[in-house]
Structures are given as C-alpha cells and as structure tokens.
Amino acid sequence: MENVEGGFGRPSNLHDTVEALRVLEVCGCGVEEKTANFVRRVAVAGFGFRLTETSLSPCLETTCAGIACSISLGIPIDYALDAIDFILACQTGHGGFAFRPGGLPDLAWTHLALETIYDWLNAQAAP
C-alpha cells in the first residue's frame, strides 16, 4: 500500500501517511519498515519534520503529523525537542496555537498542538 519510498500520498507526505497509519491501525494492519524509513528521512533539525522529502515549509500540522507517525510506528523522534519547541513557538500570547509561529490562533490547531504534546509526553513515559 505504501509508495516505493515508504510514505503515503502523491507525492509521499506526512499528512497522508499519518492518516493512512490511523486507518491501518484500526483495521489491524501493519506497515513495512520502509514507512518508518520515510518518516526518518523527513525529520529535520530546527522544527522536527518537513512535509515531503523535498519541501521545507514548516507548520504545526506537519510537525504534529511527524510526531504522530513516529509514535504510531514506535520509532524514536530524531529531533523531538526541536519539534516540541516548534509547536510551542506556534502558541500565541493568549494561549491558543496557530498554524505557524506569529499566526492567528485557531481552536483546531490548539487541539492538535495540545493533543500532540500530550501524546508525546505519554510516549516518553512509556517503558
């Protein structure tokens, strides 16, 4: 089901990959190691993850998708603290979270950010 390079979507990207992993998990299906390799390849210092292997436009949704993929696949997050720092940089002065640092907060982005931080903390605490 995965593309040759291991991700899902055309081209392979983290947004489609995280959604595919969620569906496959519900169906009780696994993925090949190449999916984990794809997620590792799109990890990047500074903000955690990029959308595709050739993109470089950081946003909250992509960073959260990378963390969710890593947790789902049970792989370490190479730039975990960079990813969390980027998510926190998306937080506005009133507490909400925006799509990018300096952006306008939105309830959906706030939910995604808090859910991702919560999931990451729980993954760190798990043996």
Coordinates of N, CA and C in Angstrom, one line a residue, residues 6-94:
G6 N 8.1 4.6 0.7 CA 7.6 4.3 2.0 C 6.5 5.1 2.6
G7 N 6.2 6.3 2.1 CA 5.2 7.1 2.6 C 3.9 6.9 1.8
F8 N 2.8 7.6 2.2 CA 1.5 7.5 1.5 C 1.2 8.9 0.9
G9 N 0.4 8.9 -0.1 CA 0.1 10.1 -0.8 C 0.9 10.3 -2.1
R10 N 0.5 11.3 -2.9 CA 1.2 11.6 -4.1 C 1.6 13.0 -4.1
P11 N 2.9 13.4 -3.9 CA 4.0 12.5 -3.5 C 3.8 12.1 -2.1
S12 N 4.6 11.1 -1.7 CA 4.6 10.7 -0.3 C 4.8 11.9 0.6
N13 N 3.9 12.0 1.6 CA 3.9 13.1 2.6 C 3.4 12.7 3.9
L14 N 3.8 13.5 4.9 CA 3.4 13.2 6.3 C 1.9 13.2 6.6
H15 N 1.2 14.2 6.0 CA -0.2 14.3 6.2 C -1.0 13.1 5.8
D16 N -0.7 12.6 4.6 CA -1.4 11.4 4.1 C -0.9 10.1 4.9
T17 N 0.4 10.1 5.2 CA 1.0 9.0 5.9 C 0.4 8.8 7.3
V18 N 0.2 9.9 8.1 CA -0.4 9.8 9.4 C -1.8 9.3 9.3
E19 N -2.6 9.8 8.3 CA -4.0 9.3 8.2 C -4.0 7.9 7.8
A20 N -3.1 7.4 6.9 CA -3.1 6.0 6.5 C -2.7 5.1 7.7
L21 N -1.8 5.6 8.5 CA -1.4 4.8 9.7 C -2.6 4.6 10.6
R22 N -3.3 5.7 10.8 CA -4.5 5.6 11.7 C -5.5 4.6 11.2
V23 N -5.8 4.7 9.9 CA -6.7 3.7 9.3 C -6.2 2.3 9.4
L24 N -5.0 2.1 9.1 CA -4.4 0.7 9.1 C -4.4 0.2 10.5
E25 N -4.2 1.1 11.5 CA -4.2 0.6 12.9 C -5.6 0.2 13.3
V26 N -6.6 0.9 12.9 CA -8.0 0.5 13.2 C -8.3 -0.9 12.5
C27 N -7.8 -1.1 11.3 CA -8.0 -2.3 10.6 C -7.1 -3.5 11.1
G28 N -6.2 -3.2 12.0 CA -5.3 -4.2 12.5 C -4.2 -4.6 11.5
C29 N -3.9 -3.7 10.6 CA -2.9 -4.0 9.6 C -1.6 -3.3 10.0
G30 N -0.5 -3.8 9.6 CA 0.8 -3.2 9.8 C 1.3 -2.6 8.5
V31 N 2.5 -2.0 8.6 CA 3.2 -1.4 7.5 C 4.6 -2.0 7.4
E32 N 5.2 -1.7 6.3 CA 6.6 -2.2 6.1 C 7.6 -1.2 6.7
E33 N 8.8 -1.7 6.9 CA 9.9 -0.9 7.5 C 10.1 0.4 6.7
K34 N 9.8 0.3 5.4 CA 10.1 1.5 4.6 C 9.3 2.7 5.0
T35 N 8.1 2.5 5.6 CA 7.3 3.6 6.1 C 8.1 4.3 7.2
A36 N 8.6 3.6 8.2 CA 9.4 4.2 9.2 C 10.6 4.9 8.6
N37 N 11.2 4.3 7.6 CA 12.4 4.9 7.0 C 12.0 6.3 6.3
F38 N 10.8 6.3 5.7 CA 10.3 7.6 5.1 C 10.2 8.6 6.2
V39 N 9.6 8.3 7.3 CA 9.4 9.2 8.4 C 10.7 9.7 8.9
R40 N 11.7 8.8 9.1 CA 13.0 9.3 9.5 C 13.6 10.2 8.5
R41 N 13.4 10.0 7.2 CA 14.0 10.9 6.2 C 13.4 12.3 6.1
V42 N 12.2 12.4 6.6 CA 11.6 13.8 6.6 C 11.8 14.5 7.9
A43 N 12.4 13.8 8.9 CA 12.8 14.5 10.1 C 13.9 15.5 9.8
V44 N 13.8 16.7 10.4 CA 14.8 17.7 10.1 C 15.0 18.6 11.4
A45 N 16.2 19.0 11.6 CA 16.5 19.8 12.8 C 15.9 21.2 12.6
G46 N 15.6 21.8 13.7 CA 15.0 23.2 13.7 C 13.5 23.2 14.0
F47 N 12.8 22.3 13.3 CA 11.3 22.3 13.6 C 10.8 20.9 13.6
G48 N 11.6 19.9 13.5 CA 11.2 18.5 13.7 C 10.9 17.7 12.4
F49 N 10.0 18.2 11.5 CA 9.7 17.5 10.3 C 9.4 18.4 9.2
R50 N 9.5 17.9 8.0 CA 9.0 18.6 6.8 C 8.0 17.7 6.1
L51 N 7.2 18.2 5.3 CA 6.0 17.5 4.7 C 6.5 16.4 3.8
T52 N 7.4 16.7 2.9 CA 7.9 15.7 1.9 C 9.4 15.8 2.0
E53 N 10.0 14.9 1.2 CA 11.5 14.8 1.2 C 12.1 16.0 0.6
T54 N 11.3 16.8 -0.2 CA 11.9 17.9 -0.9 C 11.3 19.3 -0.4
S55 N 10.4 19.3 0.5 CA 9.8 20.5 1.0 C 10.5 21.1 2.2
L56 N 10.3 22.3 2.4 CA 10.9 23.0 3.6 C 10.0 24.2 4.0
S57 N 8.8 23.9 4.4 CA 7.9 25.0 4.8 C 7.2 24.5 6.1
P58 N 7.9 24.8 7.2 CA 7.4 24.2 8.5 C 6.0 24.8 8.9
C59 N 5.2 23.9 9.5 CA 3.9 24.3 10.0 C 3.5 23.3 11.1
L60 N 2.6 23.7 11.9 CA 2.2 22.9 13.1 C 1.6 21.6 12.6
E61 N 0.8 21.5 11.6 CA 0.2 20.3 11.1 C 1.2 19.3 10.7
T62 N 2.3 19.7 10.0 CA 3.3 18.7 9.6 C 4.1 18.2 10.7
T63 N 4.5 19.1 11.6 CA 5.3 18.7 12.8 C 4.5 17.7 13.7
C64 N 3.2 18.0 13.9 CA 2.4 17.1 14.7 C 2.2 15.8 13.9
A65 N 2.1 15.8 12.6 CA 1.9 14.5 11.9 C 3.2 13.7 12.0
G66 N 4.3 14.3 12.0 CA 5.6 13.6 12.1 C 5.7 12.9 13.5
I67 N 5.3 13.6 14.5 CA 5.4 13.1 15.9 C 4.4 11.9 16.0
A68 N 3.2 12.1 15.4 CA 2.1 11.0 15.5 C 2.6 9.8 14.7
C69 N 3.2 10.0 13.6 CA 3.7 8.9 12.8 C 4.8 8.1 13.6
S70 N 5.7 8.8 14.2 CA 6.8 8.2 14.9 C 6.2 7.4 16.1
I71 N 5.3 8.0 16.8 CA 4.7 7.3 18.0 C 4.0 6.0 17.5
S72 N 3.2 6.2 16.4 CA 2.4 5.0 15.8 C 3.4 3.9 15.4
L73 N 4.5 4.3 14.8 CA 5.4 3.3 14.3 C 6.4 2.8 15.4
G74 N 6.4 3.4 16.5 CA 7.3 3.0 17.6 C 8.7 3.3 17.4
I75 N 9.0 4.4 16.6 CA 10.4 4.8 16.3 C 10.7 6.1 17.1
P76 N 12.0 6.2 17.4 CA 12.4 7.5 18.1 C 12.2 8.7 17.2
I77 N 12.0 9.8 17.8 CA 11.9 11.1 17.1 C 13.2 11.7 17.1
D78 N 13.9 11.8 15.9 CA 15.3 12.2 15.9 C 15.4 13.7 16.4
Y79 N 14.5 14.5 16.1 CA 14.6 15.9 16.6 C 13.4 16.3 17.5
A80 N 13.2 15.4 18.5 CA 12.0 15.6 19.3 C 11.9 16.9 20.0
L81 N 13.0 17.4 20.6 CA 12.9 18.7 21.3 C 12.8 19.8 20.3
D82 N 13.3 19.7 19.1 CA 13.1 20.8 18.1 C 11.7 20.8 17.7
A83 N 11.1 19.6 17.6 CA 9.6 19.5 17.2 C 8.8 20.1 18.3
I84 N 9.0 19.8 19.5 CA 8.2 20.4 20.6 C 8.4 21.9 20.7
D85 N 9.7 22.3 20.6 CA 9.9 23.7 20.6 C 9.2 24.5 19.5
F86 N 9.1 23.8 18.3 CA 8.4 24.5 17.2 C 6.9 24.6 17.5
I87 N 6.4 23.5 18.0 CA 4.9 23.5 18.4 C 4.7 24.6 19.4
L88 N 5.6 24.7 20.4 CA 5.4 25.8 21.4 C 5.6 27.2 20.8
A89 N 6.4 27.3 19.8 CA 6.6 28.6 19.1 C 5.3 29.0 18.4
C90 N 4.4 28.1 18.1 CA 3.2 28.4 17.4 C 2.1 28.9 18.4
Q91 N 2.4 28.8 19.7 CA 1.5 29.3 20.7 C 1.5 30.8 20.8
T92 N 0.3 31.4 20.8 CA 0.2 32.8 20.9 C 0.1 33.3 22.3
G93 N 0.2 34.6 22.4 CA 0.2 35.3 23.8 C -1.0 35.0 24.6
H94 N -2.1 34.6 24.0 CA -3.4 34.4 24.7 C -3.6 32.9 24.9

